[in-house]
Amino acid sequence: MIGPLAIATLTLAAQTKNIEDCLQTKIEDASFVSRRVTGIQKELRKINTDFANSYRFSYLTVKLKEPMKLRLDTNVDDTDVVLIFNGPRRLIRIPRSNINDRQNLAKKPGQRQTIFDFGVLTPSLIKEMIDAKFVRVDRATNDWVFDLTYHRNLDDDTRHRVWIDPEKKFITKREWYTQLGNKELLAVFTYEDAKLQDGVWFPTKVTVRNADNKVAGVTQHSGLKINSGLPDSHFKID
């Protein structure tokens, strides 16, 4: 006869999900233009100042490539600005001002930008940066819910709680919690309007709300291309 405790244990085991089943393994690269639809500085600053400043750009040309490569291009007041992440390294380039600032962010994961910021998880992220703990299956949406933290050796205890569509393999919702002692909620992101290209579902609209549940920013992506063969030269830092 199986006792109540054994039944509960078996039930919990049956409900446990693996983050590997939610990773987007078919993506090699992606490119699109991300345009600011809404950017309310008063509400964005409640999240943090650096995050608010990222919404001062009216558009970003985004290029992503696995593993862990990201390039953002924009133009402000007739000045080109380029931001490149290649693994843990970052380059900020402003040719008009002769700025070529290179940094190694290996121990500063919170300052790195990756495909995760756009609502997708890949194997390289789990290998290099992120640990995942299954929380539950959302009863309303059937999304799988995980708590994501950085690898212990990265010395950053920021936490993200994410809702992932296990069939389409993209994040539908993300809660961002501060690494400070009180672990306060900073922002909630919703990822919508996912498009299917080359076997990859990719969200094309991101809405961010602050801890007061006020819409602070909305971005919309257009011209999405998946697995077009972006060259590594686009992500060169040295």
mmCIF file of C-alpha atoms in Angstrom:
data_model
loop_
_atom_site.group_PDB
_atom_site.id
_atom_site.type_symbol
_atom_site.label_atom_id
_atom_site.label_comp_id
_atom_site.label_asym_id
_atom_site.label_seq_id
_atom_site.Cartn_x
_atom_site.Cartn_y
_atom_site.Cartn_z
ATOM 1 C CA MET A 1 0.000 0.000 0.000
ATOM 2 C CA ILE A 2 1.353 3.448 -0.962
ATOM 3 C CA GLY A 3 1.073 6.009 1.841
ATOM 4 C CA PRO A 4 0.047 9.689 1.484
ATOM 5 C CA LEU A 5 3.655 10.920 1.674
ATOM 6 C CA ALA A 6 4.757 8.578 -1.102
ATOM 7 C CA ILE A 7 1.824 9.677 -3.267
ATOM 8 C CA ALA A 8 2.685 13.340 -2.706
ATOM 9 C CA THR A 9 6.322 12.656 -3.608
ATOM 10 C CA LEU A 10 5.370 10.850 -6.798
ATOM 11 C CA THR A 11 2.953 13.628 -7.748
ATOM 12 C CA LEU A 12 5.616 16.301 -7.243
ATOM 13 C CA ALA A 13 8.110 14.315 -9.307
ATOM 14 C CA ALA A 14 5.595 13.985 -12.119
ATOM 15 C CA GLN A 15 5.079 17.745 -12.158
ATOM 16 C CA THR A 16 8.767 18.673 -12.243
ATOM 17 C CA LYS A 17 9.852 20.133 -15.587
ATOM 18 C CA ASN A 18 13.306 20.510 -17.084
ATOM 19 C CA ILE A 19 14.547 23.866 -18.411
ATOM 20 C CA GLU A 20 16.325 22.050 -21.252
ATOM 21 C CA ASP A 21 12.903 21.303 -22.746
ATOM 22 C CA CYS A 22 12.236 25.055 -23.001
ATOM 23 C CA LEU A 23 15.472 26.105 -24.687
ATOM 24 C CA GLN A 24 15.433 27.382 -28.250
ATOM 25 C CA THR A 25 17.962 25.111 -29.947
ATOM 26 C CA LYS A 26 17.093 25.944 -33.566
ATOM 27 C CA ILE A 27 18.218 29.558 -33.508
ATOM 28 C CA GLU A 28 21.613 30.431 -34.966
ATOM 29 C CA ASP A 29 21.096 34.154 -35.449
ATOM 30 C CA ALA A 30 18.391 36.807 -35.562
ATOM 31 C CA SER A 31 18.114 40.413 -36.706
ATOM 32 C CA PHE A 32 15.397 43.068 -36.522
ATOM 33 C CA VAL A 33 14.743 46.733 -35.831
ATOM 34 C CA SER A 34 13.391 47.472 -32.357
ATOM 35 C CA ARG A 35 11.444 50.733 -32.106
ATOM 36 C CA ARG A 36 10.314 52.516 -28.994
ATOM 37 C CA VAL A 37 6.533 52.784 -28.973
ATOM 38 C CA THR A 38 6.240 54.090 -25.422
ATOM 39 C CA GLY A 39 8.888 55.346 -23.041
ATOM 40 C CA ILE A 40 7.656 57.128 -19.928
ATOM 41 C CA GLN A 41 10.788 58.317 -18.148
ATOM 42 C CA LYS A 42 9.000 58.990 -14.847
ATOM 43 C CA GLU A 43 7.862 55.353 -14.679
ATOM 44 C CA LEU A 44 11.073 53.915 -16.145
ATOM 45 C CA ARG A 45 13.233 55.635 -13.508
ATOM 46 C CA LYS A 46 11.297 53.749 -10.831
ATOM 47 C CA ILE A 47 12.949 50.612 -12.245
ATOM 48 C CA ASN A 48 16.433 52.132 -12.396
ATOM 49 C CA THR A 49 18.278 54.961 -14.112
ATOM 50 C CA ASP A 50 20.301 52.837 -16.536
ATOM 51 C CA PHE A 51 17.187 51.019 -17.676
ATOM 52 C CA ALA A 52 15.394 54.335 -18.183
ATOM 53 C CA ASN A 53 18.281 55.631 -20.306
ATOM 54 C CA SER A 54 17.968 52.651 -22.653
ATOM 55 C CA TYR A 55 14.524 53.967 -23.684
ATOM 56 C CA ARG A 56 15.941 57.302 -24.844
ATOM 57 C CA PHE A 57 16.839 55.678 -28.173
ATOM 58 C CA SER A 58 13.988 55.830 -30.672
ATOM 59 C CA TYR A 59 15.221 52.695 -32.437
ATOM 60 C CA LEU A 60 17.874 49.998 -32.274
ATOM 61 C CA THR A 61 19.083 47.748 -35.071
ATOM 62 C CA VAL A 62 19.522 44.421 -33.296
ATOM 63 C CA LYS A 63 21.724 41.527 -34.396
ATOM 64 C CA LEU A 64 21.978 38.345 -32.330
ATOM 65 C CA LYS A 65 24.134 35.292 -32.910
ATOM 66 C CA GLU A 66 24.789 32.165 -30.923
ATOM 67 C CA PRO A 67 26.630 31.682 -28.749
ATOM 68 C CA MET A 68 26.251 34.874 -26.688
ATOM 69 C CA LYS A 69 26.751 37.562 -29.339
ATOM 70 C CA LEU A 70 24.707 40.763 -29.591
ATOM 71 C CA ARG A 71 25.105 43.983 -31.561
ATOM 72 C CA LEU A 72 22.993 47.145 -31.191
ATOM 73 C CA ASP A 73 23.289 50.061 -33.637
ATOM 74 C CA THR A 74 21.529 53.417 -33.405
ATOM 75 C CA ASN A 75 21.954 57.088 -34.271
ATOM 76 C CA VAL A 76 21.462 59.981 -31.877
ATOM 77 C CA ASP A 77 21.759 63.612 -33.042
ATOM 78 C CA ASP A 78 23.533 62.489 -36.224
ATOM 79 C CA THR A 79 25.969 60.451 -34.138
ATOM 80 C CA ASP A 80 26.357 56.706 -34.688
ATOM 81 C CA VAL A 81 26.446 54.568 -31.557
ATOM 82 C CA VAL A 82 27.434 50.879 -31.566
ATOM 83 C CA LEU A 83 27.199 48.478 -28.636
ATOM 84 C CA ILE A 84 28.608 44.966 -29.036
ATOM 85 C CA PHE A 85 28.584 42.034 -26.616
ATOM 86 C CA ASN A 86 30.699 39.008 -27.469
ATOM 87 C CA GLY A 87 30.610 36.522 -24.625
ATOM 88 C CA PRO A 88 31.620 38.455 -21.496
ATOM 89 C CA ARG A 89 33.264 41.284 -23.450
ATOM 90 C CA ARG A 90 31.574 44.574 -24.283
ATOM 91 C CA LEU A 91 32.468 47.335 -26.723
ATOM 92 C CA ILE A 92 30.907 50.798 -26.802
ATOM 93 C CA ARG A 93 31.875 52.614 -30.004
ATOM 94 C CA ILE A 94 31.040 56.215 -30.887
ATOM 95 C CA PRO A 95 33.253 57.026 -33.896
ATOM 96 C CA ARG A 96 32.438 60.738 -33.983
ATOM 97 C CA SER A 97 33.775 61.122 -30.451
ATOM 98 C CA ASN A 98 36.671 58.680 -30.914
ATOM 99 C CA ILE A 99 35.219 56.448 -28.197
ATOM 100 C CA ASN A 100 36.133 52.756 -28.221
ATOM 101 C CA ASP A 101 35.450 51.551 -24.689
ATOM 102 C CA ARG A 102 36.131 47.854 -24.080
ATOM 103 C CA GLN A 103 35.286 46.030 -20.864
ATOM 104 C CA ASN A 104 35.298 42.472 -19.590
ATOM 105 C CA LEU A 105 32.023 41.769 -17.771
ATOM 106 C CA ALA A 106 32.780 38.173 -16.822
ATOM 107 C CA LYS A 107 31.994 38.944 -13.168
ATOM 108 C CA LYS A 108 29.223 41.452 -13.892
ATOM 109 C CA PRO A 109 26.411 39.403 -15.426
ATOM 110 C CA GLY A 110 23.819 42.095 -14.718
ATOM 111 C CA GLN A 111 25.574 44.428 -17.149
ATOM 112 C CA ARG A 112 25.565 41.921 -19.981
ATOM 113 C CA GLN A 113 22.830 41.904 -22.611
ATOM 114 C CA THR A 114 21.845 38.717 -24.388
ATOM 115 C CA ILE A 115 19.008 37.086 -26.280
ATOM 116 C CA PHE A 116 17.392 36.557 -22.851
ATOM 117 C CA ASP A 117 16.485 40.272 -22.810
ATOM 118 C CA PHE A 118 14.359 39.650 -25.910
ATOM 119 C CA GLY A 119 12.414 36.723 -24.456
ATOM 120 C CA VAL A 120 14.355 33.647 -25.567
ATOM 121 C CA LEU A 121 16.573 31.177 -23.693
ATOM 122 C CA THR A 122 19.308 29.188 -25.453
ATOM 123 C CA PRO A 123 21.679 26.407 -24.322
ATOM 124 C CA SER A 124 24.645 28.806 -24.187
ATOM 125 C CA LEU A 125 22.885 30.946 -21.579
ATOM 126 C CA ILE A 126 22.325 27.963 -19.311
ATOM 127 C CA LYS A 127 25.881 26.769 -19.801
ATOM 128 C CA GLU A 128 27.605 30.096 -19.203
ATOM 129 C CA MET A 129 25.362 32.166 -16.944
ATOM 130 C CA ILE A 130 22.032 30.904 -15.699
ATOM 131 C CA ASP A 131 20.721 28.285 -13.273
ATOM 132 C CA ALA A 132 17.039 27.347 -13.448
ATOM 133 C CA LYS A 133 14.723 25.969 -10.751
ATOM 134 C CA PHE A 134 11.276 24.703 -11.697
ATOM 135 C CA VAL A 135 8.442 26.352 -9.731
ATOM 136 C CA ARG A 136 5.137 25.169 -11.165
ATOM 137 C CA VAL A 137 2.928 24.872 -14.224
ATOM 138 C CA ASP A 138 0.716 27.944 -14.525
ATOM 139 C CA ARG A 139 -2.884 26.760 -14.324
ATOM 140 C CA ALA A 140 -4.261 29.573 -16.467
ATOM 141 C CA THR A 141 -1.803 29.370 -19.369
ATOM 142 C CA ASN A 142 -0.041 25.988 -18.993
ATOM 143 C CA ASP A 143 3.242 27.898 -19.207
ATOM 144 C CA TRP A 144 6.123 26.430 -17.239
ATOM 145 C CA VAL A 145 7.394 28.732 -14.498
ATOM 146 C CA PHE A 146 11.065 28.807 -13.473
ATOM 147 C CA ASP A 147 13.213 30.893 -11.150
ATOM 148 C CA LEU A 148 16.422 31.913 -12.913
ATOM 149 C CA THR A 149 19.554 32.959 -11.047
ATOM 150 C CA TYR A 150 23.156 33.485 -12.118
ATOM 151 C CA HIS A 151 25.784 30.818 -11.563
ATOM 152 C CA ARG A 152 27.103 31.055 -8.012
ATOM 153 C CA ASN A 153 30.644 31.966 -9.096
ATOM 154 C CA LEU A 154 29.312 35.134 -10.774
ATOM 155 C CA ASP A 155 28.525 36.649 -7.354
ATOM 156 C CA ASP A 156 25.214 38.238 -8.321
ATOM 157 C CA ASP A 157 22.025 37.052 -6.631
ATOM 158 C CA THR A 158 19.568 38.814 -8.936
ATOM 159 C CA ARG A 159 16.522 36.628 -9.619
ATOM 160 C CA HIS A 160 14.183 36.428 -12.584
ATOM 161 C CA ARG A 161 10.928 34.455 -12.542
ATOM 162 C CA VAL A 162 9.898 33.476 -16.056
ATOM 163 C CA TRP A 163 6.832 31.948 -17.677
ATOM 164 C CA ILE A 164 7.753 29.907 -20.760
ATOM 165 C CA ASP A 165 5.531 28.476 -23.481
ATOM 166 C CA PRO A 166 6.927 24.908 -23.594
ATOM 167 C CA GLU A 167 5.678 24.270 -27.127
ATOM 168 C CA LYS A 168 6.850 27.487 -28.791
ATOM 169 C CA LYS A 169 9.858 27.854 -26.488
ATOM 170 C CA PHE A 170 9.797 31.564 -25.736
ATOM 171 C CA ILE A 171 9.285 33.544 -22.548
ATOM 172 C CA THR A 172 5.809 35.028 -22.250
ATOM 173 C CA LYS A 173 6.361 36.854 -18.955
ATOM 174 C CA ARG A 174 9.357 37.787 -16.807
ATOM 175 C CA GLU A 175 9.562 39.243 -13.307
ATOM 176 C CA TRP A 176 12.855 40.965 -12.453
ATOM 177 C CA TYR A 177 13.869 41.115 -8.772
ATOM 178 C CA THR A 178 16.715 43.206 -7.369
ATOM 179 C CA GLN A 179 19.840 41.581 -5.961
ATOM 180 C CA LEU A 180 19.683 43.866 -2.931
ATOM 181 C CA GLY A 181 18.823 42.406 0.459
ATOM 182 C CA ASN A 182 15.108 43.178 0.290
ATOM 183 C CA LYS A 183 14.742 41.356 -3.081
ATOM 184 C CA GLU A 184 12.152 43.839 -4.309
ATOM 185 C CA LEU A 185 10.334 43.455 -7.605
ATOM 186 C CA LEU A 186 11.817 45.876 -10.133
ATOM 187 C CA ALA A 187 9.805 45.233 -13.279
ATOM 188 C CA VAL A 188 7.501 42.855 -15.122
ATOM 189 C CA PHE A 189 7.990 42.174 -18.832
ATOM 190 C CA THR A 190 5.422 40.634 -21.158
ATOM 191 C CA TYR A 191 6.535 39.205 -24.518
ATOM 192 C CA GLU A 192 3.877 39.032 -27.216
ATOM 193 C CA ASP A 193 3.156 38.841 -30.957
ATOM 194 C CA ALA A 194 5.525 35.920 -31.492
ATOM 195 C CA LYS A 195 6.374 35.203 -35.132
ATOM 196 C CA LEU A 196 7.413 31.815 -36.537
ATOM 197 C CA GLN A 197 10.404 31.780 -38.873
ATOM 198 C CA ASP A 198 12.687 28.878 -39.765
ATOM 199 C CA GLY A 199 11.189 26.792 -36.970
ATOM 200 C CA VAL A 200 11.789 29.493 -34.340
ATOM 201 C CA TRP A 201 9.094 31.398 -32.456
ATOM 202 C CA PHE A 202 10.344 34.888 -31.571
ATOM 203 C CA PRO A 203 8.319 37.558 -29.692
ATOM 204 C CA THR A 204 8.125 40.922 -31.471
ATOM 205 C CA LYS A 205 6.500 43.107 -28.798
ATOM 206 C CA VAL A 206 7.779 43.782 -25.277
ATOM 207 C CA THR A 207 5.851 45.696 -22.610
ATOM 208 C CA VAL A 208 7.505 46.566 -19.314
ATOM 209 C CA ARG A 209 5.654 47.585 -16.163
ATOM 210 C CA ASN A 210 7.293 48.861 -12.998
ATOM 211 C CA ALA A 211 6.613 47.634 -9.468
ATOM 212 C CA ASP A 212 3.597 49.965 -9.299
ATOM 213 C CA ASN A 213 2.127 48.042 -12.261
ATOM 214 C CA LYS A 214 2.381 51.157 -14.436
ATOM 215 C CA VAL A 215 3.313 50.708 -18.103
ATOM 216 C CA ALA A 216 6.784 52.245 -18.393
ATOM 217 C CA GLY A 217 7.876 51.192 -21.865
ATOM 218 C CA VAL A 218 6.787 49.348 -24.988
ATOM 219 C CA THR A 219 8.993 48.252 -27.873
ATOM 220 C CA GLN A 220 7.976 46.689 -31.180
ATOM 221 C CA HIS A 221 10.273 44.704 -33.473
ATOM 222 C CA SER A 222 10.000 44.719 -37.267
ATOM 223 C CA GLY A 223 11.866 43.150 -40.161
ATOM 224 C CA LEU A 224 12.573 39.963 -38.231
ATOM 225 C CA LYS A 225 15.020 37.576 -39.898
ATOM 226 C CA ILE A 226 15.986 34.227 -38.395
ATOM 227 C CA ASN A 227 19.058 32.196 -39.360
ATOM 228 C CA SER A 228 20.090 34.484 -42.207
ATOM 229 C CA GLY A 229 23.792 33.712 -41.739
ATOM 230 C CA LEU A 230 25.098 36.789 -39.918
ATOM 231 C CA PRO A 231 28.915 36.900 -40.128
ATOM 232 C CA ASP A 232 31.079 36.905 -37.001
ATOM 233 C CA SER A 233 32.678 40.140 -38.207
ATOM 234 C CA HIS A 234 29.557 42.026 -37.111
ATOM 235 C CA PHE A 235 30.406 41.140 -33.511
ATOM 236 C CA LYS A 236 34.137 41.861 -33.581
ATOM 237 C CA ILE A 237 35.451 43.673 -30.521
ATOM 238 C CA ASP A 238 39.262 43.513 -30.860
#
